[in-house]
Short mmCIF file of C-alpha atoms and ligand atoms in Angstrom, two decimals:
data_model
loop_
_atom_site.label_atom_id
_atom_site.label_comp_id
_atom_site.label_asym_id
_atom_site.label_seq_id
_atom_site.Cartn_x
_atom_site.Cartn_y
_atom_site.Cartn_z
CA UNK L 1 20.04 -3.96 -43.57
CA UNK L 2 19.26 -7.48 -45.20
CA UNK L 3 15.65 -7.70 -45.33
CA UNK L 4 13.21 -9.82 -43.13
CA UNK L 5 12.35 -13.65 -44.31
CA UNK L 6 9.12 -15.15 -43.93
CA UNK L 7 9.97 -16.54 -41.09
CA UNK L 8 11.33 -13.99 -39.47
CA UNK L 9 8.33 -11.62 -40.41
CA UNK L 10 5.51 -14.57 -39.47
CA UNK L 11 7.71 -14.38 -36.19
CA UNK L 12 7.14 -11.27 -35.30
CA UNK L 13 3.40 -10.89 -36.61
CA UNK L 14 2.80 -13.96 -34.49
CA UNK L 15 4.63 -14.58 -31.11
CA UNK L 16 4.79 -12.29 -28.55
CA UNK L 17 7.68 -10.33 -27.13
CA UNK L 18 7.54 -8.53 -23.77
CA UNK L 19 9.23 -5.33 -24.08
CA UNK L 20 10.60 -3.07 -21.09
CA UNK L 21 10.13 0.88 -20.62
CA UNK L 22 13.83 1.24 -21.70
CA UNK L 23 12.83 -0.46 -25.39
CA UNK L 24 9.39 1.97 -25.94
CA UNK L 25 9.64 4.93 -24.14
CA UNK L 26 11.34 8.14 -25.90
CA UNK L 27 13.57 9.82 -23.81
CA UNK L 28 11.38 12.58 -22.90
CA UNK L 29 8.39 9.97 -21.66
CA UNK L 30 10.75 8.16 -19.80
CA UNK L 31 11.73 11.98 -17.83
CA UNK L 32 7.87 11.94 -17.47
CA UNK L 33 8.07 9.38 -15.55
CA UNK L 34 10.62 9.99 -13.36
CA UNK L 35 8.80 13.10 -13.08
CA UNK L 36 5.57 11.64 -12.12
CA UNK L 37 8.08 9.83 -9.09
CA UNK L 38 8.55 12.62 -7.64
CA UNK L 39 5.30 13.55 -6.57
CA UNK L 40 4.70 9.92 -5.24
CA UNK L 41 7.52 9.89 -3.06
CA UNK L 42 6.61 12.87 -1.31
CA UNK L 43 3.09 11.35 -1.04
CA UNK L 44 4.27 8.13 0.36
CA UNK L 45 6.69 10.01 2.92
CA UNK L 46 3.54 11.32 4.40
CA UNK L 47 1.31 8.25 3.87
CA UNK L 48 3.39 5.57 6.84
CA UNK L 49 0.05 4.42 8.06
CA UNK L 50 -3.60 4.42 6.18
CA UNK L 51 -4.78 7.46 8.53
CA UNK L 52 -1.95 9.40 7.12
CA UNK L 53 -2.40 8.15 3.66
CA UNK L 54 -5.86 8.65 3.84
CA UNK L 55 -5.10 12.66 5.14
CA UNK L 56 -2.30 13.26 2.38
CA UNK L 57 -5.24 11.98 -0.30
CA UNK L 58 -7.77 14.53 1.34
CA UNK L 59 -4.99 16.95 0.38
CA UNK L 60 -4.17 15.94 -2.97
CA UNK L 61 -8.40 15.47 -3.77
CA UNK L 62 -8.79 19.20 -1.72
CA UNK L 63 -6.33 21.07 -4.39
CA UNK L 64 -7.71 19.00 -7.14
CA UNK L 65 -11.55 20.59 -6.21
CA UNK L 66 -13.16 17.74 -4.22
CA UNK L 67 -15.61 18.58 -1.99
CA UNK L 68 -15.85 16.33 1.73
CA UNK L 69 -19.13 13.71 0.76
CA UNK L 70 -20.97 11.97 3.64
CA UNK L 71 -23.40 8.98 2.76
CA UNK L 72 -27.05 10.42 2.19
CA UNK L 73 -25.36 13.98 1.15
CA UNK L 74 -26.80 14.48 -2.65
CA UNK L 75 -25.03 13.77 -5.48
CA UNK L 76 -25.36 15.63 -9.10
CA UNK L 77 -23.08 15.02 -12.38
CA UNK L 78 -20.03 16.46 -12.44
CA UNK L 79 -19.37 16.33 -8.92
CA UNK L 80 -15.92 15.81 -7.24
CA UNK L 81 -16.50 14.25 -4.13
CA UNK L 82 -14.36 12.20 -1.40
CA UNK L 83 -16.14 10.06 1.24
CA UNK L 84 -13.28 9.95 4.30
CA UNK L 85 -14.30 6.87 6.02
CA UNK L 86 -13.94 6.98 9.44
CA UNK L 87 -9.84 8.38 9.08
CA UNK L 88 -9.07 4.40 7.63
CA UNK L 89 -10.08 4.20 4.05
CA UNK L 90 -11.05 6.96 1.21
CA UNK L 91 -13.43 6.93 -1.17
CA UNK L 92 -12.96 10.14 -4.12
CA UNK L 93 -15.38 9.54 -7.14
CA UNK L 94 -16.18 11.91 -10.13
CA UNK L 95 -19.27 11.54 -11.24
CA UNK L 96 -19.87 11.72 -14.91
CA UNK L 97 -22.57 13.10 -16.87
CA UNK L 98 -23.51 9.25 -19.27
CA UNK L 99 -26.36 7.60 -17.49
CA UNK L 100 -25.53 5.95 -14.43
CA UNK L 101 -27.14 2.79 -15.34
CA UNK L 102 -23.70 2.63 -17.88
CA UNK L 103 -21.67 1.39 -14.70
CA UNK L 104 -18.87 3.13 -12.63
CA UNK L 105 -15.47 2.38 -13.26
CA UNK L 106 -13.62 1.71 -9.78
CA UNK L 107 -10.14 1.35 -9.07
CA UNK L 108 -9.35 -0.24 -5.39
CA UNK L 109 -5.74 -0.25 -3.86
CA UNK L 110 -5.11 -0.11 0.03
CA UNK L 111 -3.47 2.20 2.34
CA UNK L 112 -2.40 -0.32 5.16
CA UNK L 113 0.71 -2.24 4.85
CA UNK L 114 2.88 -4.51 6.89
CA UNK L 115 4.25 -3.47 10.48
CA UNK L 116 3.89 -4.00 14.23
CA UNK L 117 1.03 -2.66 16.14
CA UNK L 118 1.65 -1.95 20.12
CA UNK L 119 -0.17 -4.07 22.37
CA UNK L 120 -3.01 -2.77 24.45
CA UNK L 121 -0.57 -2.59 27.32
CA UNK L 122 2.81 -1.96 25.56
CA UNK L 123 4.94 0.19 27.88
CA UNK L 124 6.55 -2.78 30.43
CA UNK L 125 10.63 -2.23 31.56
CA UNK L 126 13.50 -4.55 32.02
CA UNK L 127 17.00 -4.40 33.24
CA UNK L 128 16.46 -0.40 32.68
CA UNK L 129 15.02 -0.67 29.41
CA UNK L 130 12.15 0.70 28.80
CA UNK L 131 10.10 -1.60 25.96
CA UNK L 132 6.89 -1.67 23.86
CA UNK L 133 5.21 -4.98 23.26
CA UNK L 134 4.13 -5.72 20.01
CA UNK L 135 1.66 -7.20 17.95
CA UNK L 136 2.37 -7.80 14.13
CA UNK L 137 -0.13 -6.60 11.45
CA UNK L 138 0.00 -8.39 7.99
CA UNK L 139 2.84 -10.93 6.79
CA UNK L 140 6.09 -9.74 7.65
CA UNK L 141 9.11 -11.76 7.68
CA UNK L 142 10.54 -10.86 11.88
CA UNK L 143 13.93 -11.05 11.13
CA UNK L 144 13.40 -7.97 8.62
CA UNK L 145 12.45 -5.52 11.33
CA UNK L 146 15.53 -6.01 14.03
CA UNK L 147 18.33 -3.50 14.14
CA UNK L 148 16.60 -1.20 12.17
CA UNK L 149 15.50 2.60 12.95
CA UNK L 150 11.63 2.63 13.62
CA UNK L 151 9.55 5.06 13.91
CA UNK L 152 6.16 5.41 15.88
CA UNK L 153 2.93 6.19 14.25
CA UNK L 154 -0.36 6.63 15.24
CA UNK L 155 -3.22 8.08 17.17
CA UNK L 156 -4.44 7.87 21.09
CA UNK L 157 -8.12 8.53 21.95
CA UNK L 158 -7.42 9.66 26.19
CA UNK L 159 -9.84 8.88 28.85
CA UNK L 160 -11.46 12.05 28.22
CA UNK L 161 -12.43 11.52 24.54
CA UNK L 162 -9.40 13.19 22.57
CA UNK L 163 -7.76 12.29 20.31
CA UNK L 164 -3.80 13.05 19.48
CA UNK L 165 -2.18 12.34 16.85
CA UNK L 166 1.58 10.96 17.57
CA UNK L 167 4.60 10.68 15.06
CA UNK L 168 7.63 10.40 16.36
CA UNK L 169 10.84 9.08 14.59
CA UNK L 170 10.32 11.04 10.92
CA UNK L 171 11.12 14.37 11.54
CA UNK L 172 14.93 15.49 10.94
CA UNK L 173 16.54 15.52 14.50
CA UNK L 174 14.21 13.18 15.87
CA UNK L 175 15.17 9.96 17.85
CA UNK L 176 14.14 6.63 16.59
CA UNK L 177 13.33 3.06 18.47
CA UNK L 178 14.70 -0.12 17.66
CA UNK L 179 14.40 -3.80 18.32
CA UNK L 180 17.80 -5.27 19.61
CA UNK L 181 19.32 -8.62 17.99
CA UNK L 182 22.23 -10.76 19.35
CA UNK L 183 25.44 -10.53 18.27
CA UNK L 184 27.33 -13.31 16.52
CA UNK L 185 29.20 -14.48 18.56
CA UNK L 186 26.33 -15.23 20.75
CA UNK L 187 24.05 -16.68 17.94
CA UNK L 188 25.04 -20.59 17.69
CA UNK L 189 21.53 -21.61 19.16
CA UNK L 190 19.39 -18.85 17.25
CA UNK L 191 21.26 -19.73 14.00
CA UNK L 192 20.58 -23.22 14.15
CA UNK L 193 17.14 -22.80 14.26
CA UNK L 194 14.98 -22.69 10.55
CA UNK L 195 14.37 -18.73 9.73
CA UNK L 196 10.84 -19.17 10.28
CA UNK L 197 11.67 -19.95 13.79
CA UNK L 198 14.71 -17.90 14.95
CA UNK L 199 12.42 -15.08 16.01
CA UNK L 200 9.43 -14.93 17.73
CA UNK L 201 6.16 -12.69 17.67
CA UNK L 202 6.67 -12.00 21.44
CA UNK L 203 10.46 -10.78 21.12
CA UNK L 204 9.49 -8.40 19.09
CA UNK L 205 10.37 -5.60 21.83
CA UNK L 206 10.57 -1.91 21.15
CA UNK L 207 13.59 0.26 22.72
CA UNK L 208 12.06 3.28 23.95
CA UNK L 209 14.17 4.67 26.32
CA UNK L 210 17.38 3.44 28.60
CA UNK L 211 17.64 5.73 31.55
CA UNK L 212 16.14 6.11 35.02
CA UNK L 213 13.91 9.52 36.04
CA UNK L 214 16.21 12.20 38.03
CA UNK L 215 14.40 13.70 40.99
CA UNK L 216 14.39 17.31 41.82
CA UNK L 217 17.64 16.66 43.83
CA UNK L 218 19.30 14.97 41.25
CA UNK L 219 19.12 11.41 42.39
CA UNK L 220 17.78 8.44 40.51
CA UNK L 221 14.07 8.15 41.77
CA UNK L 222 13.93 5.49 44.42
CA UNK L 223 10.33 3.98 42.82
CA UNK L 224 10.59 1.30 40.81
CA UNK L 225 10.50 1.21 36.84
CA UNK L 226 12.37 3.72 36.39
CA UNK L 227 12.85 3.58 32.88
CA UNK L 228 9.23 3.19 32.38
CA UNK L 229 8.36 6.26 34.78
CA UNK L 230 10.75 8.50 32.47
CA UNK L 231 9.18 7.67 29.26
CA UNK L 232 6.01 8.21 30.60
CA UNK L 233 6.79 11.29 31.96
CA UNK L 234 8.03 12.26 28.02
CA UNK L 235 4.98 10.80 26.60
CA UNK L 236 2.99 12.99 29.14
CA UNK L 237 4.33 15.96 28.60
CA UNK L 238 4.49 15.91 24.52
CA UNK L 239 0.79 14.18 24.10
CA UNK L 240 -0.98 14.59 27.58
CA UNK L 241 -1.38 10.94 27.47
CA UNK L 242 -0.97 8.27 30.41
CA UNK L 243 -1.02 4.76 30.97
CA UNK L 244 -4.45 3.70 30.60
CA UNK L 245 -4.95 5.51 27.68
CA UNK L 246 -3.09 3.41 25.32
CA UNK L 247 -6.30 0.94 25.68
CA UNK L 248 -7.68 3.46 23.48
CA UNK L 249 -4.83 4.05 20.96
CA UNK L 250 -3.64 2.97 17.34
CA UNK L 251 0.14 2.84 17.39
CA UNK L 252 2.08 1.52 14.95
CA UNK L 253 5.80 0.78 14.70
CA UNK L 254 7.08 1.50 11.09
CA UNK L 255 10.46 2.05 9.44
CA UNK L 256 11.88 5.28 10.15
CA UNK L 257 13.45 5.73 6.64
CA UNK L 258 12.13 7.83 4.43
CA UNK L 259 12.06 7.22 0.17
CA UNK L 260 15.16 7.27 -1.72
CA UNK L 261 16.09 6.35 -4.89
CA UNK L 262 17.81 3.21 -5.49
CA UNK L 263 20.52 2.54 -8.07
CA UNK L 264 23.13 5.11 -9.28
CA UNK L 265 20.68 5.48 -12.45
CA UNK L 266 17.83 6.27 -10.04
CA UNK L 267 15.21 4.07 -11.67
CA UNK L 268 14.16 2.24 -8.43
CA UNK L 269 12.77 3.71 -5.23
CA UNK L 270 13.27 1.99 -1.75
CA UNK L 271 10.84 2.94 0.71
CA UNK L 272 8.27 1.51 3.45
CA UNK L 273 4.47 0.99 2.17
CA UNK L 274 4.79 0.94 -1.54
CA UNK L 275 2.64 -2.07 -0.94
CA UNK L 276 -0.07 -0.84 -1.93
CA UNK L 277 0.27 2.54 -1.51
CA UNK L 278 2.50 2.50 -4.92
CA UNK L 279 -1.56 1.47 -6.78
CA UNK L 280 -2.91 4.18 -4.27
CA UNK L 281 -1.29 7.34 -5.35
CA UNK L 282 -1.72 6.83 -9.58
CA UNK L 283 -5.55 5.78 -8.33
CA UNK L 284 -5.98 9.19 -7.05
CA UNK L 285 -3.94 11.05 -9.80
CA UNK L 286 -5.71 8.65 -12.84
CA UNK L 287 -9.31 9.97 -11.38
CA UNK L 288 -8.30 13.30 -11.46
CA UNK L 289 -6.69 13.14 -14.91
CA UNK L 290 -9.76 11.52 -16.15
CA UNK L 291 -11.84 13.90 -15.30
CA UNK L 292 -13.07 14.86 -18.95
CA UNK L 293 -14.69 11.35 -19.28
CA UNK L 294 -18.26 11.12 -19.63
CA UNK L 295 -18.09 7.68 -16.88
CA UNK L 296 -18.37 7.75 -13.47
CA UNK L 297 -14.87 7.00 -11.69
CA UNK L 298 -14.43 5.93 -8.20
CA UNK L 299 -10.99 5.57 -6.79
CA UNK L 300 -10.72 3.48 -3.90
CA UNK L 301 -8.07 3.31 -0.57
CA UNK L 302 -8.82 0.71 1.50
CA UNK L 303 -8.02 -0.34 4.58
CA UNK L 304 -7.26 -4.04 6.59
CA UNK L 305 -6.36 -5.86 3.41
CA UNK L 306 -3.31 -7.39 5.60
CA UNK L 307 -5.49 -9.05 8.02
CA UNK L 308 -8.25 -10.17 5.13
CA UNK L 309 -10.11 -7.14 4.34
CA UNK L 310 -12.43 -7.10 7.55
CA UNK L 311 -14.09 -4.42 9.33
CA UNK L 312 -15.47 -1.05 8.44
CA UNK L 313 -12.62 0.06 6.74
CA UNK L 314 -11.79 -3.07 4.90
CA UNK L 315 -13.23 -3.94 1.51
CA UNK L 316 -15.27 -6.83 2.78
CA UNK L 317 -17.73 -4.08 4.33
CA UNK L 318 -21.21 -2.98 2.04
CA UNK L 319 -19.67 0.69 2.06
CA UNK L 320 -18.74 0.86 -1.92
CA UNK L 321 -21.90 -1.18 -2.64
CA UNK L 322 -23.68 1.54 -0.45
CA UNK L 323 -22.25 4.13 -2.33
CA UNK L 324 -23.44 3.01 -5.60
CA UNK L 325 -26.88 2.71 -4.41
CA UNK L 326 -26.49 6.28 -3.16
CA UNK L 327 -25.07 7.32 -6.96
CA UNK L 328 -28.40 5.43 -8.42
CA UNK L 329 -30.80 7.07 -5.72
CA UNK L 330 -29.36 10.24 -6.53
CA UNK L 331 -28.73 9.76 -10.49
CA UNK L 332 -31.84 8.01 -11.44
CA UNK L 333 -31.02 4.26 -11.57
CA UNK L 334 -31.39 1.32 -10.68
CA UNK L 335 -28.53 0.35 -8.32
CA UNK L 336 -28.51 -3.45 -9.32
CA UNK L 337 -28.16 -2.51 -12.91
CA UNK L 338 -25.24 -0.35 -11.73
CA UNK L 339 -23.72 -3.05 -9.96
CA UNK L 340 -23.75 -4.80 -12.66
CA UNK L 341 -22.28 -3.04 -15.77
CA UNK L 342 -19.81 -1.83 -13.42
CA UNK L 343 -15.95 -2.55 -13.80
CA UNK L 344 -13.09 -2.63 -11.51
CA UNK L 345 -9.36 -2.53 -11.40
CA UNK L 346 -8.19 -4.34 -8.37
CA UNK L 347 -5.30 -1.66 -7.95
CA UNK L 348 -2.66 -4.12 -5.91
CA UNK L 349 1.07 -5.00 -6.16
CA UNK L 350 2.35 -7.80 -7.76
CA UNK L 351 5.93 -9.81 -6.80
CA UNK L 352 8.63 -8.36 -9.59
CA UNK L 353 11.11 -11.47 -10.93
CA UNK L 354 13.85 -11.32 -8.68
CA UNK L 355 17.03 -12.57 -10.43
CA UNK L 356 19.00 -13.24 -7.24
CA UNK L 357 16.11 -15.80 -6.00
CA UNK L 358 14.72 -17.32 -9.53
CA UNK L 359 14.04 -20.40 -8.25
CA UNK L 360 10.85 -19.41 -6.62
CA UNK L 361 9.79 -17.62 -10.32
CA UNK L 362 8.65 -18.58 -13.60
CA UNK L 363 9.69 -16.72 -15.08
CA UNK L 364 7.51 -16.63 -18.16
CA UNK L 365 4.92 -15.72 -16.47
CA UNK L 366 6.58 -13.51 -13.41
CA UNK L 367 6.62 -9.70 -14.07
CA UNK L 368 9.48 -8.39 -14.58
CA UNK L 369 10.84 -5.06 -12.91
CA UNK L 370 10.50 -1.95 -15.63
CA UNK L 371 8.20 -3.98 -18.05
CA UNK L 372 5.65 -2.11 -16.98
CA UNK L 373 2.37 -2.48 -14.71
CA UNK L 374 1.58 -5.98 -13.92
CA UNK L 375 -1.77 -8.02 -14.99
CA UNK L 376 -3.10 -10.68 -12.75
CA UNK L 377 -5.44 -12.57 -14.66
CA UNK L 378 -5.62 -14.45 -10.88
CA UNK L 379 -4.07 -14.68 -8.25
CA UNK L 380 -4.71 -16.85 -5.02
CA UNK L 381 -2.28 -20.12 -3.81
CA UNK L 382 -2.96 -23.86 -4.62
CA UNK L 383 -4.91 -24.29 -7.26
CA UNK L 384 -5.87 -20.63 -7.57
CA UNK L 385 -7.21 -20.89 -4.28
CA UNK L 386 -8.83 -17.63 -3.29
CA UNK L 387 -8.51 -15.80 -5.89
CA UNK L 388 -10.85 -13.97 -8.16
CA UNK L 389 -9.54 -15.22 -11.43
CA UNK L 390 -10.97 -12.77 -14.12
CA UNK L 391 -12.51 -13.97 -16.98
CA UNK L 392 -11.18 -13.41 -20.39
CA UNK L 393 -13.87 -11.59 -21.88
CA UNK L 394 -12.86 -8.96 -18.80
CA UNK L 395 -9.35 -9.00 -19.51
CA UNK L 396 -9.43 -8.76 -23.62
CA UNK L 397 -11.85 -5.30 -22.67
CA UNK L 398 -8.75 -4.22 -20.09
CA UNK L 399 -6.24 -5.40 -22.50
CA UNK L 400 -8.00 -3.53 -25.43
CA UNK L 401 -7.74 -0.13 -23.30
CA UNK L 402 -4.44 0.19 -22.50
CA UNK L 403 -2.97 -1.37 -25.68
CA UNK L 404 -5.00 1.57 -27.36
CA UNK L 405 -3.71 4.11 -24.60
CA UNK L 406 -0.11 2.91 -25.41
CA UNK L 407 0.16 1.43 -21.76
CA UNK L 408 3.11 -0.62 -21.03
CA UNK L 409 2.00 -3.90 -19.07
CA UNK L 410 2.50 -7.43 -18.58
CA UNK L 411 1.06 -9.94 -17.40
CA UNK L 412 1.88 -11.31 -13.23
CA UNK L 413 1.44 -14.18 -11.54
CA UNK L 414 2.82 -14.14 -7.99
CA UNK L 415 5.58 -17.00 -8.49
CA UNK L 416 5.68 -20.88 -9.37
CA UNK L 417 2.81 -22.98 -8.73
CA UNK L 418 2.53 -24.30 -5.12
CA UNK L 419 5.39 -22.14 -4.24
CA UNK L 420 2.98 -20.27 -2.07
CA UNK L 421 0.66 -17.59 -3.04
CA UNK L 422 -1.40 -14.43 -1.92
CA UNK L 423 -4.84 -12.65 -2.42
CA UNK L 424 -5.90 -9.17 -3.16
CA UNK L 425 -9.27 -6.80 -2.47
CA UNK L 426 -10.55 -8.10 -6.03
CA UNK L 427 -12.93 -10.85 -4.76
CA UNK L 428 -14.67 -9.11 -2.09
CA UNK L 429 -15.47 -6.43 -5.03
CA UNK L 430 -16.49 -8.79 -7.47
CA UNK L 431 -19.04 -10.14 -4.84
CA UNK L 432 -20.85 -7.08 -5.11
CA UNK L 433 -21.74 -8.27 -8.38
CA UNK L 434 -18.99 -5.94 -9.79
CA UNK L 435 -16.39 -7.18 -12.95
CA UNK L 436 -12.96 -7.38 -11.30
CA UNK L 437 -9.45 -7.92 -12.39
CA UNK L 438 -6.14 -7.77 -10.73
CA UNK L 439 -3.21 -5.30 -11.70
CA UNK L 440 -0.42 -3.44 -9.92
CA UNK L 441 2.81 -2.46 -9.92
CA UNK L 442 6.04 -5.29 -9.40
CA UNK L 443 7.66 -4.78 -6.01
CA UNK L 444 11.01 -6.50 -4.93
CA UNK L 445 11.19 -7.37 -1.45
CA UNK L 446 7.74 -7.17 -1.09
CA UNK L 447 6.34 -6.77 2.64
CA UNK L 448 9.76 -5.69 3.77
CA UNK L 449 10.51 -2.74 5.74
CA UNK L 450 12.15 -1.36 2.45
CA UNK L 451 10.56 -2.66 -0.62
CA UNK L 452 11.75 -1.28 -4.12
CA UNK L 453 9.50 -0.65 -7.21
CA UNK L 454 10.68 1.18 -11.06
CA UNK L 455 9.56 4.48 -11.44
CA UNK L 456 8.62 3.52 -14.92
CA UNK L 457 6.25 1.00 -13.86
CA UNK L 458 4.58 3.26 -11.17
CA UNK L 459 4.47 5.82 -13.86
CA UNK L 460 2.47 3.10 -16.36
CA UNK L 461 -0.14 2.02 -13.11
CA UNK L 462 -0.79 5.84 -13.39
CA UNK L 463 -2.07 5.57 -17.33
CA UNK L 464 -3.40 2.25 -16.96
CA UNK L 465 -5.79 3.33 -14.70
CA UNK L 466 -6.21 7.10 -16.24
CA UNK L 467 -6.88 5.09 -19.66
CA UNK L 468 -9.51 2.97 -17.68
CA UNK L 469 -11.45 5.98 -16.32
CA UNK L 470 -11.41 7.30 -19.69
MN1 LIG Q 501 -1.08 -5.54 -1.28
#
């Protein structure tokens, strides 16, 4: 080998060069992290809506030693605790044994993702198809979620105060629903129309069921809606539900496919909900992996970031701000002071360069799928509009840790300037006061039914935020 000019050294001291999994990674770490994949797909298989995310956490936190927290409960050093808010969002925290008054480290993802909510009254019939009206949830693209197997999700609260859980569409043997589309040669009107515009919110019908009820005597019932009556009667008889009670209900309509890896070399996964519960899962597993660190680490799942981060569940509410003032109270600090050495890791997915649409990329800037866990500096839409945009004294500290962890990451920005945009949890958090930046793992076909993320890059989210608790 000739050796290195100046130039060619002063090149390499100087520029940078981002580097993919394949060009670091021994062998054996790259097995760890298809290892580590594992594990998350069998988590995100039983995570299609935030309650059931928020239940499969419980059981990951439950094996790992936490202990069920409710606010006021008190709260000692070296504690493993999980706050389950309300079924929608989780809150697991071990608390350290350095003063409180050093700061918690906090890393926020979300558990809800993209997908069709039933109406209040959803169950209406026609031509002898029994239907579900819908109601989207978060930015979906409509065409995306006709002709596919669905699944339904959710929970129903009946007239008398219970509450059943209902999943149907997952379990092997199980029917699915669907949402019909025309055929071609019936589609010269509807393909003329702009994409945007070829399907509408109210078409977006649910097949539940085709066939009329049979009477004792084997006739077709001689009341009307048939088809409705029958799938009543089913619903009835599997959840003790009726009619009325679906005022009372969350039911979601989800993809009915289940993860698989993607690729003949397996480095990808396809599934529903990586967004964001792909930041979720190495949140949970980096907390419990830190656990030797002398800081206080709260890992949190939130809920609503779809529809702007609202409510009770979503990170807009006081309920992490409360629980630091709860940590002071019970710590000895002051919770301002808290607040305010504190340091978060907005845990959210990032758009990965997509080489079969670059014009929408720049690529420069775009992460790029297997180069490891994406940095937003900022995020937001024209003009950085909305976004949190961390400063760089926050980002050289991040930037610091994981380069001295031996992280693989990039830097992410969503795609070309005024191309569109999007916004994350991380400036509802850093309005508590509370140093935020973005970072996440690259998705392709992001907010589709069937998104796709590297294992390697999941795998780095999960040391990037185990070297930040540390
Ligand atoms: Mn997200």
């Amino acid at each position: 080998m000739s050796e290195k000019t100046r130039g060619q050294t002063l090149k390499e001291e100087l520029f940078y060069k981002k580097k993919s999994a394949f060009e670091v990674k021994t062998p054996e770490e790259l097995q760890q992290a298809k290892d580590y994949a594992v594990g998350y797909s069998a988590w995100l298989d039983k995570s299609k809506t935030e309650r059931e995310a928020v239940e499969a956490g419980i059981e990951l936190l439950e094996a790992a030693g936490y202990k069920p927290y409710s606010v006021g409960d008190p709260i000692k050093a070296g504690d493993r605790l999980y706050l389950n808010n309300r079924g929608k969002s989780l809150f697991a925290m071990h608390v350290g044994t350095e003063p409180i008054e050093n700061g918690v480290r906090i890393c926020a993802a979300h558990i809800d993702s993209p997908r069709l909510d039933l109406k209040q009254h959803p169950l209406f019939e026609n031509d002898g198809f029994a239907y579900f009206k819908t109601h989207y949830y978060g930015g979906i693209r409509k065409y995306q979620w006709i002709t596919i197997p669905l699944a339904l999700h959710g929970v129903v609260t009946k007239a008398d105060g219970e509450t059943v859980k209902i999943r149907i569409g997952d379990e092997p043997g199980d029917p699915v629903l669907c949402i019909s589309d025309l055929l071609p040669h019936l589609a010269k009107n509807q393909n003329g129309r702009p994409l945007g515009q070829a399907f509408t919110g109210e078409g977006l019908n649910v097949i539940l069921g085709s066939s009329p009820f049979i009477e004792e005597d084997g006739k077709i019932t001689p009341a009307d809606e048939k088809s409705k009556l029958n799938i009543m009667i089913l619903l009835n008889e599997k959840y003790g539900i009726t009619e009325s009670d679906f005022i009372s209900a969350e039911l979601s309509i989800v993809p009915a496919q289940n993860t698989v890896d993607v690729g003949l070399d397996r480095w990808l996964i396809g599934s529903y909900g990586h967004d964001d519960r792909v930041c979720s899962y190495p949140a949970l597993t980096a907390l419990m992996e830190a656990e030797e660190s002398v800081h206080t680490n709260i890992a949190v799942l939130a809920d609503k970031e779809g529809i702007g981060s609202v409510g009770v569940s979503g990170m807009q509410c006081v309920l992490l701000s409360d629980l630091i003032d709860e940590l002071a109270k019970n710590l000895g600090g002051n919770p301002n002071v808290v607040r305010d050495r504190s340091k978060c890791l907005s845990a959210d997915v990032t758009a990965a360069f997509d080489p079969n649409y670059p014009e929408v990329y720049e690529k420069r800037n775009s992460a790029i799928v297997h180069a490891g866990v994406g940095l937003a500096k900022y995020t937001g839409s024209g003009g950085k509009g909305g976004t949190n945009d961390a400063s760089a004294e926050l980002v050289g500290e991040v930037r610091k840790i994981f380069d001295d962890a031996g992280v693989i990451w990039q830097t992410a920005e969503l795609g070309k300037v005024d191309q569109g945009g999007g916004g994350t949890v991380a400036m509802y958090i850093a309005d508590h006061n509370i140093e935020t930046v973005d970072i996440g793992v690259p998705v392709l076909s992001m907010h589709a039914p069937f998104e796709l993320i590297s294992k390697a890059d999941l795998y780095e989210a999960h040391r990037a935020f185990a070297a930040f608790c540390r």
